[in-house]
């Protein structure tokens, strides 16, 4: 094996280890090597064995040792490691920020005067407002009656004005604006953008991690509003009033959603790529709730299978289609052994369009799954058809190592773009 490739392996392993707290992973290094040296794929077994050995060596080092060696490797191989010089003294630009339109907020509670920690947090907001000729808002958060010092209101406002005297600013007390908050909360409930949740915090947290809706989110508009109005009623003396958390019904959750007809191997691929442990079986609708997996910095969601009529509610279709709304990119699965993959593709696209036409604007990759069920000649014909629909088409079988690596290369590139903010 060429020494330059061994050097690259160590450099990529060191870079990956430092990025993830001292532990490098073979797949990340393998993807980088094949991306940099594609001709080495013919030596895949030898490369993989050498990477495993390199990873073991790197992972026995302390993080400080890894960082020190990475600095040396960066100076030696700057182009390989894609090092870009940065001016550490400059603030990172705010995405889509416009001069004169940036508004920052500082929100202390009136439990006492401002201290050094407050000033440190305020300074970042101050600097961005200076950079963009923006406005800064002081909002005194006094909705917790157990943590209020009445003298703190005036002290906080005076200190804030002194620190930000050269900026446009505004000062507000949260408790003075409750009627406005109620007005907007009711509007969000009425228009379906929020719901009243009575779940215990631990229960809600568990369901959120599993990407499963809590029971309160499934309530209709009428019951949501009933909870709201009961909360406003003054309780009888000695009895607790009604309480709930007002939660926004946010839709953007996953970076990538696996979509397609039922039983196409979406869950199997999620298991292969991530630490997910999803039930798989050879029948439709094995998946009734989205399954979530994490691939480095990407969140992958296995969306339950869609069928014709989903946009009209058939097969829990409306519920499943709502999950597609919560993804940024779609991996559209088509079966290699299907009688007509074009018809299958059009079926899913038609249901997406009928539910929400903007879903068709999401970036899309086609994965021809179960590629091991057809011969090489037939697979080539199927891929030609798929690429006429979408040039970003690739075969996938969990039993084909090369195909899995190709998908990982795609994901690695997406992860790098996400981490860099592109």
mmCIF file of C-alpha atoms in Angstrom:
data_model
loop_
_atom_site.group_PDB
_atom_site.id
_atom_site.type_symbol
_atom_site.label_atom_id
_atom_site.label_comp_id
_atom_site.label_asym_id
_atom_site.label_seq_id
_atom_site.Cartn_x
_atom_site.Cartn_y
_atom_site.Cartn_z
ATOM 1 C CA UNK A 1 0.000 0.000 0.000
ATOM 2 C CA UNK A 2 1.282 3.450 -0.936
ATOM 3 C CA UNK A 3 2.659 5.512 1.933
ATOM 4 C CA UNK A 4 0.641 8.538 0.794
ATOM 5 C CA UNK A 5 -2.588 6.591 1.328
ATOM 6 C CA UNK A 6 -1.474 5.453 4.785
ATOM 7 C CA UNK A 7 -0.672 9.072 5.625
ATOM 8 C CA UNK A 8 -4.110 10.139 4.378
ATOM 9 C CA UNK A 9 -5.771 7.429 6.495
ATOM 10 C CA UNK A 10 -4.074 8.697 9.622
ATOM 11 C CA UNK A 11 -4.919 12.310 8.778
ATOM 12 C CA UNK A 12 -8.597 11.543 8.176
ATOM 13 C CA UNK A 13 -8.772 9.357 11.297
ATOM 14 C CA UNK A 14 -7.196 12.108 13.412
ATOM 15 C CA UNK A 15 -9.558 14.723 11.981
ATOM 16 C CA UNK A 16 -12.587 12.514 12.656
ATOM 17 C CA UNK A 17 -11.447 11.690 16.196
ATOM 18 C CA UNK A 18 -10.947 15.343 17.152
ATOM 19 C CA UNK A 19 -14.327 16.257 15.644
ATOM 20 C CA UNK A 20 -16.139 13.618 17.709
ATOM 21 C CA UNK A 21 -14.466 13.899 21.101
ATOM 22 C CA UNK A 22 -11.557 11.506 20.686
ATOM 23 C CA UNK A 23 -13.130 8.511 18.927
ATOM 24 C CA UNK A 24 -12.809 8.032 15.172
ATOM 25 C CA UNK A 25 -15.039 5.635 13.217
ATOM 26 C CA UNK A 26 -13.920 3.438 10.287
ATOM 27 C CA UNK A 27 -16.819 4.300 7.965
ATOM 28 C CA UNK A 28 -16.065 8.019 8.013
ATOM 29 C CA UNK A 29 -12.404 7.422 7.164
ATOM 30 C CA UNK A 30 -13.264 4.867 4.478
ATOM 31 C CA UNK A 31 -15.614 7.301 2.747
ATOM 32 C CA UNK A 32 -12.925 9.997 2.757
ATOM 33 C CA UNK A 33 -10.278 7.635 1.348
ATOM 34 C CA UNK A 34 -12.475 6.404 -1.499
ATOM 35 C CA UNK A 35 -13.584 9.949 -2.198
ATOM 36 C CA UNK A 36 -9.959 11.101 -2.475
ATOM 37 C CA UNK A 37 -8.593 7.941 -4.128
ATOM 38 C CA UNK A 38 -11.470 6.269 -6.055
ATOM 39 C CA UNK A 39 -9.116 3.840 -7.819
ATOM 40 C CA UNK A 40 -8.387 2.208 -4.461
ATOM 41 C CA UNK A 41 -11.895 0.690 -4.326
ATOM 42 C CA UNK A 42 -10.444 -2.367 -6.044
ATOM 43 C CA UNK A 43 -8.339 -2.856 -2.901
ATOM 44 C CA UNK A 44 -11.312 -2.434 -0.561
ATOM 45 C CA UNK A 45 -10.488 -5.335 1.769
ATOM 46 C CA UNK A 46 -6.872 -4.267 2.220
ATOM 47 C CA UNK A 47 -7.911 -0.633 2.715
ATOM 48 C CA UNK A 48 -10.557 -1.589 5.262
ATOM 49 C CA UNK A 49 -8.094 -3.718 7.251
ATOM 50 C CA UNK A 50 -5.507 -0.925 7.319
ATOM 51 C CA UNK A 51 -8.137 1.612 8.409
ATOM 52 C CA UNK A 52 -9.206 -0.623 11.309
ATOM 53 C CA UNK A 53 -5.605 -0.787 12.507
ATOM 54 C CA UNK A 54 -5.154 2.989 12.128
ATOM 55 C CA UNK A 55 -8.380 3.677 14.019
ATOM 56 C CA UNK A 56 -7.265 1.467 16.900
ATOM 57 C CA UNK A 57 -3.988 3.389 17.176
ATOM 58 C CA UNK A 58 -5.650 6.806 16.991
ATOM 59 C CA UNK A 59 -8.373 5.957 19.507
ATOM 60 C CA UNK A 60 -5.818 4.945 22.140
ATOM 61 C CA UNK A 61 -4.416 8.496 22.125
ATOM 62 C CA UNK A 62 -5.727 11.224 24.402
ATOM 63 C CA UNK A 63 -7.730 14.015 22.830
ATOM 64 C CA UNK A 64 -4.873 16.438 23.539
ATOM 65 C CA UNK A 65 -2.432 14.154 21.700
ATOM 66 C CA UNK A 66 -4.843 13.850 18.778
ATOM 67 C CA UNK A 67 -5.268 17.617 18.567
ATOM 68 C CA UNK A 68 -1.496 18.157 18.616
ATOM 69 C CA UNK A 69 -0.898 15.639 15.821
ATOM 70 C CA UNK A 70 -3.800 17.035 13.790
ATOM 71 C CA UNK A 71 -2.175 20.478 13.892
ATOM 72 C CA UNK A 72 1.023 18.974 12.482
ATOM 73 C CA UNK A 73 -0.859 17.012 9.814
ATOM 74 C CA UNK A 74 -2.853 20.096 8.870
ATOM 75 C CA UNK A 75 0.337 22.030 8.211
ATOM 76 C CA UNK A 76 1.702 19.116 6.180
ATOM 77 C CA UNK A 77 -1.502 18.294 4.237
ATOM 78 C CA UNK A 78 -3.658 21.449 4.162
ATOM 79 C CA UNK A 79 -5.359 20.656 0.842
ATOM 80 C CA UNK A 80 -6.187 17.083 1.848
ATOM 81 C CA UNK A 81 -7.813 18.220 5.088
ATOM 82 C CA UNK A 82 -9.499 21.168 3.355
ATOM 83 C CA UNK A 83 -8.198 23.718 5.855
ATOM 84 C CA UNK A 84 -9.525 27.240 5.416
ATOM 85 C CA UNK A 85 -7.964 30.177 7.191
ATOM 86 C CA UNK A 86 -10.333 32.085 9.426
ATOM 87 C CA UNK A 87 -10.071 35.415 11.092
ATOM 88 C CA UNK A 88 -10.833 34.452 14.674
ATOM 89 C CA UNK A 89 -11.455 38.085 15.597
ATOM 90 C CA UNK A 90 -14.525 38.383 13.358
ATOM 91 C CA UNK A 91 -18.068 37.486 14.323
ATOM 92 C CA UNK A 92 -19.580 34.685 12.284
ATOM 93 C CA UNK A 93 -22.068 36.230 9.812
ATOM 94 C CA UNK A 94 -25.758 35.727 10.550
ATOM 95 C CA UNK A 95 -27.540 33.905 7.753
ATOM 96 C CA UNK A 96 -29.900 36.159 5.736
ATOM 97 C CA UNK A 97 -29.176 39.139 8.025
ATOM 98 C CA UNK A 98 -29.739 42.595 6.514
ATOM 99 C CA UNK A 99 -28.337 45.924 7.643
ATOM 100 C CA UNK A 100 -30.804 47.773 9.863
ATOM 101 C CA UNK A 101 -33.157 44.792 10.247
ATOM 102 C CA UNK A 102 -31.447 42.668 12.911
ATOM 103 C CA UNK A 103 -33.195 42.594 16.314
ATOM 104 C CA UNK A 104 -31.604 40.841 19.304
ATOM 105 C CA UNK A 105 -33.172 40.161 22.698
ATOM 106 C CA UNK A 106 -31.727 40.015 26.211
ATOM 107 C CA UNK A 107 -33.991 38.400 28.824
ATOM 108 C CA UNK A 108 -32.864 38.445 32.488
ATOM 109 C CA UNK A 109 -35.200 37.670 35.382
ATOM 110 C CA UNK A 110 -35.591 40.354 38.100
ATOM 111 C CA UNK A 111 -34.067 38.249 40.876
ATOM 112 C CA UNK A 112 -31.325 40.810 41.490
ATOM 113 C CA UNK A 113 -28.999 43.246 39.690
ATOM 114 C CA UNK A 114 -27.090 42.266 36.558
ATOM 115 C CA UNK A 115 -23.756 40.528 37.151
ATOM 116 C CA UNK A 116 -20.682 39.757 35.040
ATOM 117 C CA UNK A 117 -22.305 36.651 33.527
ATOM 118 C CA UNK A 118 -25.235 38.754 32.315
ATOM 119 C CA UNK A 119 -22.866 41.302 30.795
ATOM 120 C CA UNK A 120 -20.965 38.552 28.982
ATOM 121 C CA UNK A 121 -24.171 37.169 27.426
ATOM 122 C CA UNK A 122 -25.413 40.650 26.558
ATOM 123 C CA UNK A 123 -22.127 41.515 24.839
ATOM 124 C CA UNK A 124 -22.661 38.984 22.016
ATOM 125 C CA UNK A 125 -26.068 40.501 21.233
ATOM 126 C CA UNK A 126 -24.577 43.978 21.469
ATOM 127 C CA UNK A 127 -21.783 43.178 18.997
ATOM 128 C CA UNK A 128 -24.177 41.727 16.427
ATOM 129 C CA UNK A 129 -26.404 44.796 16.698
ATOM 130 C CA UNK A 130 -23.356 46.996 16.146
ATOM 131 C CA UNK A 131 -22.304 44.891 13.150
ATOM 132 C CA UNK A 132 -25.722 45.081 11.469
ATOM 133 C CA UNK A 133 -26.920 48.468 12.786
ATOM 134 C CA UNK A 134 -29.676 46.602 14.579
ATOM 135 C CA UNK A 135 -31.903 47.039 17.610
ATOM 136 C CA UNK A 136 -31.636 45.315 20.990
ATOM 137 C CA UNK A 137 -34.585 44.511 23.233
ATOM 138 C CA UNK A 138 -34.524 44.160 27.020
ATOM 139 C CA UNK A 139 -37.355 41.885 28.151
ATOM 140 C CA UNK A 140 -37.535 41.436 31.915
ATOM 141 C CA UNK A 141 -38.878 37.907 32.466
ATOM 142 C CA UNK A 142 -40.925 38.233 35.640
ATOM 143 C CA UNK A 143 -43.586 35.526 35.227
ATOM 144 C CA UNK A 144 -42.172 33.447 38.103
ATOM 145 C CA UNK A 145 -43.525 35.184 41.245
ATOM 146 C CA UNK A 146 -41.257 33.124 43.518
ATOM 147 C CA UNK A 147 -38.079 34.688 42.128
ATOM 148 C CA UNK A 148 -38.625 38.461 42.068
ATOM 149 C CA UNK A 149 -36.787 41.339 43.726
ATOM 150 C CA UNK A 150 -38.895 44.479 43.224
ATOM 151 C CA UNK A 151 -35.806 46.691 43.351
ATOM 152 C CA UNK A 152 -34.197 44.746 40.500
ATOM 153 C CA UNK A 153 -36.478 46.137 37.767
ATOM 154 C CA UNK A 154 -34.990 49.623 37.905
ATOM 155 C CA UNK A 155 -31.413 48.414 38.445
ATOM 156 C CA UNK A 156 -31.564 46.076 35.425
ATOM 157 C CA UNK A 157 -32.971 48.755 33.139
ATOM 158 C CA UNK A 158 -30.368 51.314 34.246
ATOM 159 C CA UNK A 159 -27.454 48.895 33.727
ATOM 160 C CA UNK A 160 -28.822 47.769 30.364
ATOM 161 C CA UNK A 161 -29.135 51.344 29.094
ATOM 162 C CA UNK A 162 -25.617 52.117 30.295
ATOM 163 C CA UNK A 163 -24.142 49.081 28.507
ATOM 164 C CA UNK A 164 -26.104 49.637 25.275
ATOM 165 C CA UNK A 165 -26.360 53.424 25.209
ATOM 166 C CA UNK A 166 -25.074 53.676 21.623
ATOM 167 C CA UNK A 167 -27.678 51.255 20.201
ATOM 168 C CA UNK A 168 -31.341 51.505 19.302
ATOM 169 C CA UNK A 169 -33.112 49.705 22.117
ATOM 170 C CA UNK A 170 -36.453 48.958 23.723
ATOM 171 C CA UNK A 171 -37.381 47.878 27.268
ATOM 172 C CA UNK A 172 -40.342 45.639 28.144
ATOM 173 C CA UNK A 173 -41.633 43.895 31.259
ATOM 174 C CA UNK A 174 -43.096 40.489 30.464
ATOM 175 C CA UNK A 175 -45.937 40.588 33.005
ATOM 176 C CA UNK A 176 -47.217 43.850 31.482
ATOM 177 C CA UNK A 177 -47.817 42.080 28.177
ATOM 178 C CA UNK A 178 -49.768 38.991 29.283
ATOM 179 C CA UNK A 179 -52.950 40.004 27.458
ATOM 180 C CA UNK A 180 -51.022 40.189 24.212
ATOM 181 C CA UNK A 181 -49.432 36.773 24.866
ATOM 182 C CA UNK A 182 -52.876 35.292 25.541
ATOM 183 C CA UNK A 183 -54.193 36.806 22.334
ATOM 184 C CA UNK A 184 -51.422 35.254 20.255
ATOM 185 C CA UNK A 185 -51.594 31.913 22.077
ATOM 186 C CA UNK A 186 -55.305 31.656 21.291
ATOM 187 C CA UNK A 187 -54.646 32.542 17.663
ATOM 188 C CA UNK A 188 -52.009 29.802 17.392
ATOM 189 C CA UNK A 189 -54.436 27.265 18.876
ATOM 190 C CA UNK A 190 -57.266 28.304 16.577
ATOM 191 C CA UNK A 191 -55.117 28.100 13.456
ATOM 192 C CA UNK A 192 -53.570 24.733 14.351
ATOM 193 C CA UNK A 193 -50.026 25.942 15.000
ATOM 194 C CA UNK A 194 -50.007 25.023 18.717
ATOM 195 C CA UNK A 195 -51.609 22.592 21.149
ATOM 196 C CA UNK A 196 -52.248 22.398 24.898
ATOM 197 C CA UNK A 197 -50.136 19.591 26.368
ATOM 198 C CA UNK A 198 -50.734 18.041 29.808
ATOM 199 C CA UNK A 199 -48.103 15.281 29.481
ATOM 200 C CA UNK A 200 -45.492 14.902 32.209
ATOM 201 C CA UNK A 201 -42.123 16.320 31.153
ATOM 202 C CA UNK A 202 -40.368 12.934 31.211
ATOM 203 C CA UNK A 203 -43.120 11.298 29.150
ATOM 204 C CA UNK A 204 -43.009 14.096 26.581
ATOM 205 C CA UNK A 205 -39.201 13.984 26.386
ATOM 206 C CA UNK A 206 -39.236 10.217 25.763
ATOM 207 C CA UNK A 207 -41.790 10.509 22.967
ATOM 208 C CA UNK A 208 -39.900 13.403 21.396
ATOM 209 C CA UNK A 209 -36.688 11.341 21.325
ATOM 210 C CA UNK A 210 -38.611 8.525 19.639
ATOM 211 C CA UNK A 211 -40.137 11.042 17.199
ATOM 212 C CA UNK A 212 -43.606 9.927 18.303
ATOM 213 C CA UNK A 213 -46.462 12.391 18.800
ATOM 214 C CA UNK A 214 -47.690 12.788 22.368
ATOM 215 C CA UNK A 215 -51.451 12.133 22.854
ATOM 216 C CA UNK A 216 -52.150 15.853 23.262
ATOM 217 C CA UNK A 217 -50.845 16.648 19.793
ATOM 218 C CA UNK A 218 -53.447 14.310 18.304
ATOM 219 C CA UNK A 219 -56.349 16.223 19.879
ATOM 220 C CA UNK A 220 -58.688 18.114 17.590
ATOM 221 C CA UNK A 221 -59.152 21.871 17.550
ATOM 222 C CA UNK A 222 -62.255 21.747 19.761
ATOM 223 C CA UNK A 223 -60.550 19.906 22.633
ATOM 224 C CA UNK A 224 -57.449 22.112 22.371
ATOM 225 C CA UNK A 225 -59.603 25.215 22.791
ATOM 226 C CA UNK A 226 -61.558 23.656 25.677
ATOM 227 C CA UNK A 227 -58.306 23.170 27.587
ATOM 228 C CA UNK A 228 -57.378 26.776 26.908
ATOM 229 C CA UNK A 229 -60.640 28.191 28.226
ATOM 230 C CA UNK A 230 -60.600 25.917 31.309
ATOM 231 C CA UNK A 231 -57.135 27.239 32.120
ATOM 232 C CA UNK A 232 -58.463 30.811 32.191
ATOM 233 C CA UNK A 233 -61.180 30.012 34.750
ATOM 234 C CA UNK A 234 -60.304 31.072 38.323
ATOM 235 C CA UNK A 235 -60.358 27.861 40.425
ATOM 236 C CA UNK A 236 -62.335 27.417 43.601
ATOM 237 C CA UNK A 237 -60.456 28.368 46.745
ATOM 238 C CA UNK A 238 -58.160 25.579 47.870
ATOM 239 C CA UNK A 239 -58.247 23.783 44.514
ATOM 240 C CA UNK A 240 -55.512 23.884 41.869
ATOM 241 C CA UNK A 241 -56.220 25.558 38.569
ATOM 242 C CA UNK A 242 -55.831 23.830 35.210
ATOM 243 C CA UNK A 243 -52.281 23.851 33.845
ATOM 244 C CA UNK A 244 -50.707 22.842 30.549
ATOM 245 C CA UNK A 245 -47.718 23.538 28.336
ATOM 246 C CA UNK A 246 -48.481 25.467 25.156
ATOM 247 C CA UNK A 247 -46.362 23.701 22.541
ATOM 248 C CA UNK A 248 -45.780 24.879 18.990
ATOM 249 C CA UNK A 249 -46.592 22.277 16.352
ATOM 250 C CA UNK A 250 -43.271 22.454 14.534
ATOM 251 C CA UNK A 251 -42.783 20.469 11.352
ATOM 252 C CA UNK A 252 -39.065 20.491 10.512
ATOM 253 C CA UNK A 253 -37.529 17.596 12.429
ATOM 254 C CA UNK A 254 -35.418 15.290 10.234
ATOM 255 C CA UNK A 255 -32.675 16.089 7.753
ATOM 256 C CA UNK A 256 -33.592 13.128 5.554
ATOM 257 C CA UNK A 257 -36.866 11.213 5.261
ATOM 258 C CA UNK A 258 -37.084 7.706 3.782
ATOM 259 C CA UNK A 259 -40.293 7.658 1.706
ATOM 260 C CA UNK A 260 -41.949 5.187 -0.644
ATOM 261 C CA UNK A 261 -44.429 2.332 -0.806
ATOM 262 C CA UNK A 262 -44.592 -0.096 2.146
ATOM 263 C CA UNK A 263 -42.094 -2.916 2.648
ATOM 264 C CA UNK A 264 -39.175 -1.575 0.598
ATOM 265 C CA UNK A 265 -36.377 -2.002 3.133
ATOM 266 C CA UNK A 266 -36.409 1.542 4.532
ATOM 267 C CA UNK A 267 -36.233 0.326 8.133
ATOM 268 C CA UNK A 268 -33.487 -2.178 7.294
ATOM 269 C CA UNK A 269 -31.321 0.566 5.805
ATOM 270 C CA UNK A 270 -31.936 2.792 8.841
ATOM 271 C CA UNK A 271 -30.726 -0.040 11.078
ATOM 272 C CA UNK A 272 -27.658 -0.506 8.875
ATOM 273 C CA UNK A 273 -26.690 3.175 8.824
ATOM 274 C CA UNK A 274 -27.459 4.151 12.423
ATOM 275 C CA UNK A 275 -27.794 2.750 15.921
ATOM 276 C CA UNK A 276 -31.544 2.328 15.407
ATOM 277 C CA UNK A 277 -33.052 -1.063 16.225
ATOM 278 C CA UNK A 278 -36.231 -1.045 14.183
ATOM 279 C CA UNK A 279 -38.532 -4.045 13.844
ATOM 280 C CA UNK A 280 -38.461 -5.394 10.273
ATOM 281 C CA UNK A 281 -40.790 -7.965 8.707
ATOM 282 C CA UNK A 282 -42.028 -9.038 5.298
ATOM 283 C CA UNK A 283 -45.473 -7.455 5.384
ATOM 284 C CA UNK A 284 -46.983 -4.043 4.723
ATOM 285 C CA UNK A 285 -47.187 -1.391 7.432
ATOM 286 C CA UNK A 286 -44.560 -2.916 9.711
ATOM 287 C CA UNK A 287 -43.859 0.740 10.549
ATOM 288 C CA UNK A 288 -46.780 2.749 11.945
ATOM 289 C CA UNK A 289 -44.762 5.579 13.498
ATOM 290 C CA UNK A 290 -41.591 7.173 12.070
ATOM 291 C CA UNK A 291 -38.376 5.591 13.276
ATOM 292 C CA UNK A 292 -35.478 7.890 14.019
ATOM 293 C CA UNK A 293 -31.753 7.302 13.603
ATOM 294 C CA UNK A 294 -28.683 9.523 13.867
ATOM 295 C CA UNK A 295 -25.868 9.352 11.313
ATOM 296 C CA UNK A 296 -23.130 11.642 12.659
ATOM 297 C CA UNK A 297 -24.756 15.108 12.482
ATOM 298 C CA UNK A 298 -27.762 14.014 10.394
ATOM 299 C CA UNK A 299 -31.175 12.909 11.639
ATOM 300 C CA UNK A 300 -32.676 10.177 9.445
ATOM 301 C CA UNK A 301 -36.396 9.369 9.592
ATOM 302 C CA UNK A 302 -37.928 6.148 8.325
ATOM 303 C CA UNK A 303 -41.420 7.319 7.271
ATOM 304 C CA UNK A 304 -44.173 4.660 7.271
ATOM 305 C CA UNK A 305 -45.043 3.385 3.798
ATOM 306 C CA UNK A 306 -47.455 5.388 1.652
ATOM 307 C CA UNK A 307 -50.088 3.919 -0.670
ATOM 308 C CA UNK A 308 -52.402 5.225 -3.370
ATOM 309 C CA UNK A 309 -55.115 7.287 -1.685
ATOM 310 C CA UNK A 310 -52.852 8.348 1.199
ATOM 311 C CA UNK A 311 -53.712 12.021 0.656
ATOM 312 C CA UNK A 312 -57.373 11.101 1.249
ATOM 313 C CA UNK A 313 -56.507 9.353 4.510
ATOM 314 C CA UNK A 314 -56.219 5.775 3.243
ATOM 315 C CA UNK A 315 -53.794 3.630 5.251
ATOM 316 C CA UNK A 316 -53.205 6.371 7.857
ATOM 317 C CA UNK A 317 -51.970 8.392 4.890
ATOM 318 C CA UNK A 318 -52.645 11.898 6.225
ATOM 319 C CA UNK A 319 -50.671 11.126 9.371
ATOM 320 C CA UNK A 320 -47.780 9.656 7.370
ATOM 321 C CA UNK A 321 -47.711 12.548 4.892
ATOM 322 C CA UNK A 322 -47.465 15.045 7.758
ATOM 323 C CA UNK A 323 -44.219 13.339 8.736
ATOM 324 C CA UNK A 324 -42.852 13.894 5.214
ATOM 325 C CA UNK A 325 -43.448 17.624 5.757
ATOM 326 C CA UNK A 326 -41.003 17.430 8.660
ATOM 327 C CA UNK A 327 -38.036 16.440 6.513
ATOM 328 C CA UNK A 328 -35.619 18.546 4.481
ATOM 329 C CA UNK A 329 -34.526 15.936 1.916
ATOM 330 C CA UNK A 330 -36.320 12.829 0.626
ATOM 331 C CA UNK A 331 -34.720 9.462 -0.097
ATOM 332 C CA UNK A 332 -37.402 7.963 -2.361
ATOM 333 C CA UNK A 333 -37.300 4.146 -2.317
ATOM 334 C CA UNK A 334 -38.326 2.125 -5.397
ATOM 335 C CA UNK A 335 -38.203 -1.682 -5.560
ATOM 336 C CA UNK A 336 -35.858 -3.275 -8.096
ATOM 337 C CA UNK A 337 -38.267 -6.227 -8.421
ATOM 338 C CA UNK A 338 -41.313 -4.009 -9.031
ATOM 339 C CA UNK A 339 -43.374 -4.607 -12.162
ATOM 340 C CA UNK A 340 -43.258 -0.871 -12.953
ATOM 341 C CA UNK A 341 -40.994 1.443 -10.953
ATOM 342 C CA UNK A 342 -42.124 4.466 -12.982
ATOM 343 C CA UNK A 343 -45.738 3.863 -11.953
ATOM 344 C CA UNK A 344 -44.654 3.369 -8.323
ATOM 345 C CA UNK A 345 -42.735 6.635 -8.426
ATOM 346 C CA UNK A 346 -45.667 8.535 -9.937
ATOM 347 C CA UNK A 347 -48.042 7.094 -7.320
ATOM 348 C CA UNK A 348 -46.019 8.492 -4.429
ATOM 349 C CA UNK A 349 -45.353 11.823 -6.140
ATOM 350 C CA UNK A 350 -49.065 12.234 -6.872
ATOM 351 C CA UNK A 351 -49.955 11.643 -3.212
ATOM 352 C CA UNK A 352 -47.308 14.131 -2.085
ATOM 353 C CA UNK A 353 -48.612 16.749 -4.508
ATOM 354 C CA UNK A 354 -52.249 16.188 -3.527
ATOM 355 C CA UNK A 355 -51.392 16.626 0.153
ATOM 356 C CA UNK A 356 -49.030 19.594 -0.222
ATOM 357 C CA UNK A 357 -47.584 20.658 -3.612
ATOM 358 C CA UNK A 358 -44.522 22.196 -1.939
ATOM 359 C CA UNK A 359 -43.354 18.685 -0.973
ATOM 360 C CA UNK A 360 -42.342 18.177 -4.606
ATOM 361 C CA UNK A 361 -39.831 21.013 -4.212
ATOM 362 C CA UNK A 362 -37.782 19.125 -1.613
ATOM 363 C CA UNK A 363 -34.416 17.755 -2.812
ATOM 364 C CA UNK A 364 -34.816 14.082 -3.685
ATOM 365 C CA UNK A 365 -32.631 11.016 -4.188
ATOM 366 C CA UNK A 366 -33.942 7.757 -5.651
ATOM 367 C CA UNK A 367 -32.762 4.547 -3.997
ATOM 368 C CA UNK A 368 -33.528 1.378 -5.973
ATOM 369 C CA UNK A 369 -33.903 -1.033 -3.070
ATOM 370 C CA UNK A 370 -33.732 -4.840 -3.013
ATOM 371 C CA UNK A 371 -31.151 -4.593 -5.776
ATOM 372 C CA UNK A 372 -29.945 -8.100 -4.878
ATOM 373 C CA UNK A 373 -33.232 -9.608 -6.127
ATOM 374 C CA UNK A 374 -32.426 -8.965 -9.809
ATOM 375 C CA UNK A 375 -29.413 -9.803 -11.968
ATOM 376 C CA UNK A 376 -26.803 -7.220 -12.937
ATOM 377 C CA UNK A 377 -28.143 -6.723 -16.473
ATOM 378 C CA UNK A 378 -31.688 -6.141 -15.260
ATOM 379 C CA UNK A 379 -30.502 -3.793 -12.506
ATOM 380 C CA UNK A 380 -28.650 -1.697 -15.075
ATOM 381 C CA UNK A 381 -31.864 -1.279 -17.109
ATOM 382 C CA UNK A 382 -33.822 -0.336 -13.986
ATOM 383 C CA UNK A 383 -31.228 2.269 -12.987
ATOM 384 C CA UNK A 384 -31.346 3.759 -16.487
ATOM 385 C CA UNK A 385 -35.104 4.212 -16.060
ATOM 386 C CA UNK A 386 -34.663 5.658 -12.583
ATOM 387 C CA UNK A 387 -32.045 8.160 -13.738
ATOM 388 C CA UNK A 388 -34.429 9.460 -16.390
ATOM 389 C CA UNK A 389 -36.697 10.455 -13.492
ATOM 390 C CA UNK A 390 -33.899 11.760 -11.297
ATOM 391 C CA UNK A 391 -30.165 11.760 -12.021
ATOM 392 C CA UNK A 392 -29.535 11.224 -8.288
ATOM 393 C CA UNK A 393 -30.425 7.517 -8.410
ATOM 394 C CA UNK A 394 -28.464 4.666 -6.840
ATOM 395 C CA UNK A 395 -29.023 0.963 -6.073
ATOM 396 C CA UNK A 396 -29.148 -0.242 -2.486
ATOM 397 C CA UNK A 397 -29.197 -3.588 -0.750
ATOM 398 C CA UNK A 398 -28.174 -4.090 2.855
ATOM 399 C CA UNK A 399 -26.322 -7.188 1.626
ATOM 400 C CA UNK A 400 -24.118 -5.190 -0.760
ATOM 401 C CA UNK A 401 -21.184 -3.516 0.983
ATOM 402 C CA UNK A 402 -20.216 -1.304 -1.986
ATOM 403 C CA UNK A 403 -23.747 0.044 -2.371
ATOM 404 C CA UNK A 404 -23.980 0.866 1.327
ATOM 405 C CA UNK A 405 -20.655 2.695 1.137
ATOM 406 C CA UNK A 406 -21.970 4.752 -1.776
ATOM 407 C CA UNK A 407 -24.969 5.847 0.300
ATOM 408 C CA UNK A 408 -22.634 6.670 3.180
ATOM 409 C CA UNK A 409 -20.542 8.841 0.855
ATOM 410 C CA UNK A 410 -23.688 10.787 -0.050
ATOM 411 C CA UNK A 411 -24.584 11.165 3.634
ATOM 412 C CA UNK A 412 -21.030 12.155 4.583
ATOM 413 C CA UNK A 413 -21.124 14.960 2.033
ATOM 414 C CA UNK A 414 -24.497 16.137 3.358
ATOM 415 C CA UNK A 415 -23.175 16.056 6.913
ATOM 416 C CA UNK A 416 -20.114 18.116 5.965
ATOM 417 C CA UNK A 417 -22.324 20.683 4.222
ATOM 418 C CA UNK A 418 -24.588 20.883 7.261
ATOM 419 C CA UNK A 419 -21.670 21.311 9.667
ATOM 420 C CA UNK A 420 -20.138 24.035 7.488
ATOM 421 C CA UNK A 421 -23.471 25.856 7.319
ATOM 422 C CA UNK A 422 -23.901 25.476 3.538
#
